[in-house]
mmCIF file of C-alpha atoms in Angstrom:
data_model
loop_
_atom_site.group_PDB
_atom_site.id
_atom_site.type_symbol
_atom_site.label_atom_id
_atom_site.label_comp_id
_atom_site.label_asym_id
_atom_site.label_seq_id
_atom_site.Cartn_x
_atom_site.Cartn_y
_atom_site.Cartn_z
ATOM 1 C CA UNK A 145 0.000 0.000 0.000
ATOM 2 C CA UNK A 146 1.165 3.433 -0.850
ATOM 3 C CA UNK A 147 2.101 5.691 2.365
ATOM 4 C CA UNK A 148 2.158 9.042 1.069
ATOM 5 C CA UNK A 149 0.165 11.637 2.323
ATOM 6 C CA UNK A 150 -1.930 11.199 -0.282
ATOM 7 C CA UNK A 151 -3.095 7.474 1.156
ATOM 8 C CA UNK A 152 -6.394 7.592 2.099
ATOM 9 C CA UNK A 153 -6.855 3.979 4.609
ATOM 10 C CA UNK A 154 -10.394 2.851 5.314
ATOM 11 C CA UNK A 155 -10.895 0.794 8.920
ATOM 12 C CA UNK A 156 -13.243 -1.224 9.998
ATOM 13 C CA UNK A 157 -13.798 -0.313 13.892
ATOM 14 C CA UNK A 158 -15.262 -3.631 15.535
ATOM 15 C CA UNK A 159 -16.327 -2.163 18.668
ATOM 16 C CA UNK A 160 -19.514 -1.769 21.235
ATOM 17 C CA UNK A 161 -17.496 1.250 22.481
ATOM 18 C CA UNK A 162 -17.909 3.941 19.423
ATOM 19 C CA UNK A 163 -14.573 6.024 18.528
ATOM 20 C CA UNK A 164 -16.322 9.431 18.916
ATOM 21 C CA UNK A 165 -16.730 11.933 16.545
ATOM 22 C CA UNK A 166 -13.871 14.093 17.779
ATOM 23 C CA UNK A 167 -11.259 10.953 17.104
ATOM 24 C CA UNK A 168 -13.231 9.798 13.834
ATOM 25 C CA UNK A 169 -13.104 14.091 12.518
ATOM 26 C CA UNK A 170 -9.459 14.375 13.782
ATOM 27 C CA UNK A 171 -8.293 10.630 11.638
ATOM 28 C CA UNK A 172 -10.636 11.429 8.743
ATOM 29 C CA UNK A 173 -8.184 15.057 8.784
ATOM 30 C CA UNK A 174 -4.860 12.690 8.727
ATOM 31 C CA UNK A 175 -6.465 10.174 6.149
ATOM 32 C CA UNK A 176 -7.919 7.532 8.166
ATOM 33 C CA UNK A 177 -11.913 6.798 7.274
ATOM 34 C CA UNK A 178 -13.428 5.039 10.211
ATOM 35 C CA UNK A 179 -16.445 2.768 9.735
ATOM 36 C CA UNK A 180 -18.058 1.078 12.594
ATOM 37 C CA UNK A 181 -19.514 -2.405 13.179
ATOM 38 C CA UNK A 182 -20.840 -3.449 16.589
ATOM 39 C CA UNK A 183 -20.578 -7.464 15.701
ATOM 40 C CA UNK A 184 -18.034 -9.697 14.423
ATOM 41 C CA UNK A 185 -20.511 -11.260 12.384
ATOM 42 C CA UNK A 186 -20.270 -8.285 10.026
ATOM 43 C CA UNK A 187 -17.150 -8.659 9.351
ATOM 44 C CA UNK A 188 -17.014 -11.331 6.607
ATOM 45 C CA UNK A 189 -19.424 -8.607 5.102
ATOM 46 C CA UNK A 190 -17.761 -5.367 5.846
ATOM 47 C CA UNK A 191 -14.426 -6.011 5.817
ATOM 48 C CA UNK A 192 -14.193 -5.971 1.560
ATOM 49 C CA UNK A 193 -12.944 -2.600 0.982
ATOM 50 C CA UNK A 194 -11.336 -2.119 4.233
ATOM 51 C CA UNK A 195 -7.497 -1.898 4.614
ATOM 52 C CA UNK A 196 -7.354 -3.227 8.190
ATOM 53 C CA UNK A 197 -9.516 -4.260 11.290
ATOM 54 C CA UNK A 198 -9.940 -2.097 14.668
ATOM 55 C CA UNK A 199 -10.724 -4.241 17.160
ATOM 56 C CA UNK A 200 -11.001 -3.556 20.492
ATOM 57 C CA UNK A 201 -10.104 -6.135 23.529
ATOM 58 C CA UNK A 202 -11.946 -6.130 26.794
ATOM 59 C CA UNK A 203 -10.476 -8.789 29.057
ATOM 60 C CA UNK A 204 -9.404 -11.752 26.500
ATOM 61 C CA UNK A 205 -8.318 -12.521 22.834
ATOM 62 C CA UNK A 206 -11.578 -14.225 22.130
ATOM 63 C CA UNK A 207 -12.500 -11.557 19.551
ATOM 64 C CA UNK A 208 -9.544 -11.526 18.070
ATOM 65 C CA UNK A 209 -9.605 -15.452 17.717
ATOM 66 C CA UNK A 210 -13.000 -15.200 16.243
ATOM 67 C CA UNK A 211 -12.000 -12.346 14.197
ATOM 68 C CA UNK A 212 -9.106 -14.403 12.628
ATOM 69 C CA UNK A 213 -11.204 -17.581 12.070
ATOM 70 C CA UNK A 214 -13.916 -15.718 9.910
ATOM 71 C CA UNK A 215 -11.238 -14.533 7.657
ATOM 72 C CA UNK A 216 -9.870 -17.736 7.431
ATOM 73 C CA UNK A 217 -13.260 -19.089 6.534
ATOM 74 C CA UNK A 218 -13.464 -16.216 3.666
ATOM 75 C CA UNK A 219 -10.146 -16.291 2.667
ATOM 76 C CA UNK A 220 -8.708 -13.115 2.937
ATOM 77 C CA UNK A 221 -6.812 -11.956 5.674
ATOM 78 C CA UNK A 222 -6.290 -8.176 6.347
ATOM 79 C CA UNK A 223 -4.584 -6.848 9.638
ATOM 80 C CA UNK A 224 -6.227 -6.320 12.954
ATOM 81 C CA UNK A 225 -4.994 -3.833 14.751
ATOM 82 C CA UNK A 226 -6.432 -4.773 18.537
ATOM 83 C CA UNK A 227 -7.185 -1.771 21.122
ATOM 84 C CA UNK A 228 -5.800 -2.794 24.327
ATOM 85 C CA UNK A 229 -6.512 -0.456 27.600
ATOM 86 C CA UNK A 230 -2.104 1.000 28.432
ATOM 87 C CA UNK A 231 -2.389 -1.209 31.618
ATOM 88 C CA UNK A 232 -2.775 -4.095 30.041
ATOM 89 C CA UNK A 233 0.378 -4.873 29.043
ATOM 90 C CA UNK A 234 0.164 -9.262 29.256
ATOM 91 C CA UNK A 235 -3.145 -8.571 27.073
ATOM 92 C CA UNK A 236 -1.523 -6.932 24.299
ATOM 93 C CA UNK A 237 1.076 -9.448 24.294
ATOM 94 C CA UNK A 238 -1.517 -12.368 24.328
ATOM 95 C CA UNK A 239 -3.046 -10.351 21.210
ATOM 96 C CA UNK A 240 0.488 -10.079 19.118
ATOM 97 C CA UNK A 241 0.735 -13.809 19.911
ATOM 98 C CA UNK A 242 -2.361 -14.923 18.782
ATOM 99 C CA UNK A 243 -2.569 -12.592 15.414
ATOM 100 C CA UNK A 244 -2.660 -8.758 15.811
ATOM 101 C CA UNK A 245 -0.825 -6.692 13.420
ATOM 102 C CA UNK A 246 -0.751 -3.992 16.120
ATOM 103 C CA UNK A 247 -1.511 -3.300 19.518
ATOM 104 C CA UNK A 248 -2.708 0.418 19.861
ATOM 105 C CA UNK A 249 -3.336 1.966 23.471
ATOM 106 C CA UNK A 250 -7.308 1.980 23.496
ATOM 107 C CA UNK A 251 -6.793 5.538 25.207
ATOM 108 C CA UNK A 252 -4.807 6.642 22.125
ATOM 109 C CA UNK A 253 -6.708 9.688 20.214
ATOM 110 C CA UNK A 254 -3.820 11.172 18.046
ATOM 111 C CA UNK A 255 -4.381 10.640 14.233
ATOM 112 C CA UNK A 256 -0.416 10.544 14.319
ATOM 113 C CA UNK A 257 0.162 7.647 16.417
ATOM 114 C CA UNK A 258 -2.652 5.957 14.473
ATOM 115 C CA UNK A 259 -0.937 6.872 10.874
ATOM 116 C CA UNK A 260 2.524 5.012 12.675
ATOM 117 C CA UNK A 261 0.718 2.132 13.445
ATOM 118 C CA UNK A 262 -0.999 1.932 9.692
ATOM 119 C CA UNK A 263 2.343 2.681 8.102
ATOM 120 C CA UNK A 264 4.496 -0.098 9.623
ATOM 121 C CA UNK A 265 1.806 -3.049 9.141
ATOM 122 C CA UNK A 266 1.906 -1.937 5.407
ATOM 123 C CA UNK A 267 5.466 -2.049 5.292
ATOM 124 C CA UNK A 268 7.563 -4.821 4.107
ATOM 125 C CA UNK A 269 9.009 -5.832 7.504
ATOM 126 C CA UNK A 270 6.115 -4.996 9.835
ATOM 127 C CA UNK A 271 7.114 -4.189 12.958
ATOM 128 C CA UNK A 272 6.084 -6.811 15.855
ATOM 129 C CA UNK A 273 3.999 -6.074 18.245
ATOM 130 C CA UNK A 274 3.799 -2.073 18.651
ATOM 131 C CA UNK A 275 2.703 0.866 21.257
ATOM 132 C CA UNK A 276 3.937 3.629 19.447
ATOM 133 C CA UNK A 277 3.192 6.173 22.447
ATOM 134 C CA UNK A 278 6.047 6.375 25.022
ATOM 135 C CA UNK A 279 3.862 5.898 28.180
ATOM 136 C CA UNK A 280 2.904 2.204 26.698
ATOM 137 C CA UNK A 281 6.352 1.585 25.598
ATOM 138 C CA UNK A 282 7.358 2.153 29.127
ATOM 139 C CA UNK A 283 4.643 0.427 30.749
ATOM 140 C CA UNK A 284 5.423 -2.631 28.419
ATOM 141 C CA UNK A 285 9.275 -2.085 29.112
ATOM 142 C CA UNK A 286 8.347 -2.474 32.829
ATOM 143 C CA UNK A 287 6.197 -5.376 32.699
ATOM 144 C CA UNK A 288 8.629 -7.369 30.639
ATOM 145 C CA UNK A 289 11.338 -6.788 33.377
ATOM 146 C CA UNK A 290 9.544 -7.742 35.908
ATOM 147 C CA UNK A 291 8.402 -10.988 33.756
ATOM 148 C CA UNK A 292 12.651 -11.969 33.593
ATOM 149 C CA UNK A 293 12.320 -11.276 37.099
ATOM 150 C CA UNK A 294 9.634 -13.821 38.295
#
């Protein structure tokens, strides 16, 4: 996918919790069109002209699981970028284990951080498993040490 600022990326937000229109005005500025689903079931049926998934992560992976399986079932695959609340550091991990593109703070409302995270799961050598603002990088820092530690 071309990354100039030109790129226009269209997401599909899987979600019961809806972005706001602040955060989908401030992305649709940077280039990011936001279209929201409340069910996975949609997906299969949504996800056509959509360049990657935003799903969002209460307390397990389960979505993301699901998420995977139905585009295994229609055979196309497209990156899911999973919105993990910062403190939930072992979560986000779980989620690059079992799939995710990205991880993106679920806090996170700046269109920049969000272009980052589009950007390097379009690139060649994605990057694995990313918080691209420095309090989650330092929360995830933190929690890894004290993983080595136990």
């Amino acid at each position: 996918m071309d990354t100039d600022n030109n790129q226009r990326w269209k997401l599909l937000w899987v979600d019961v919790q809806s972005p706001g229109p602040a955060l989908v005005r401030n992305l649709a500025d940077q280039g990011i069109d936001l279209s929201q689903t409340l069910s996975l079931a949609q997906l299969p049926l949504r996800m056509e002209d959509s360049h990657a998934v935003i799903l969002g992560l209460g307390g397990d992976t389960e979505p993301l699981e699901r998420a995977l399986e139905f585009m295994a079932l229609w055979r196309r695959r497209i990156p899911v970028v999973c919105r993990v609340e910062r403190q939930r550091t072992r979560l986000a991990e779980e989620a690059m284990e079992k799939g995710a593109a990205a991880v993106l703070a679920a806090e996170e409302t700046e269109p920049e951080a969000w272009r980052a995270v589009l950007e390097s799961i379009c690139d060649t050598n994605p990057v694995q498993g990313i918080f691209v603002d420095p309090l989650s990088r330092q929360l995830l820092g933190v929690d890894r040490k004290s993983t080595r530690l136990n």
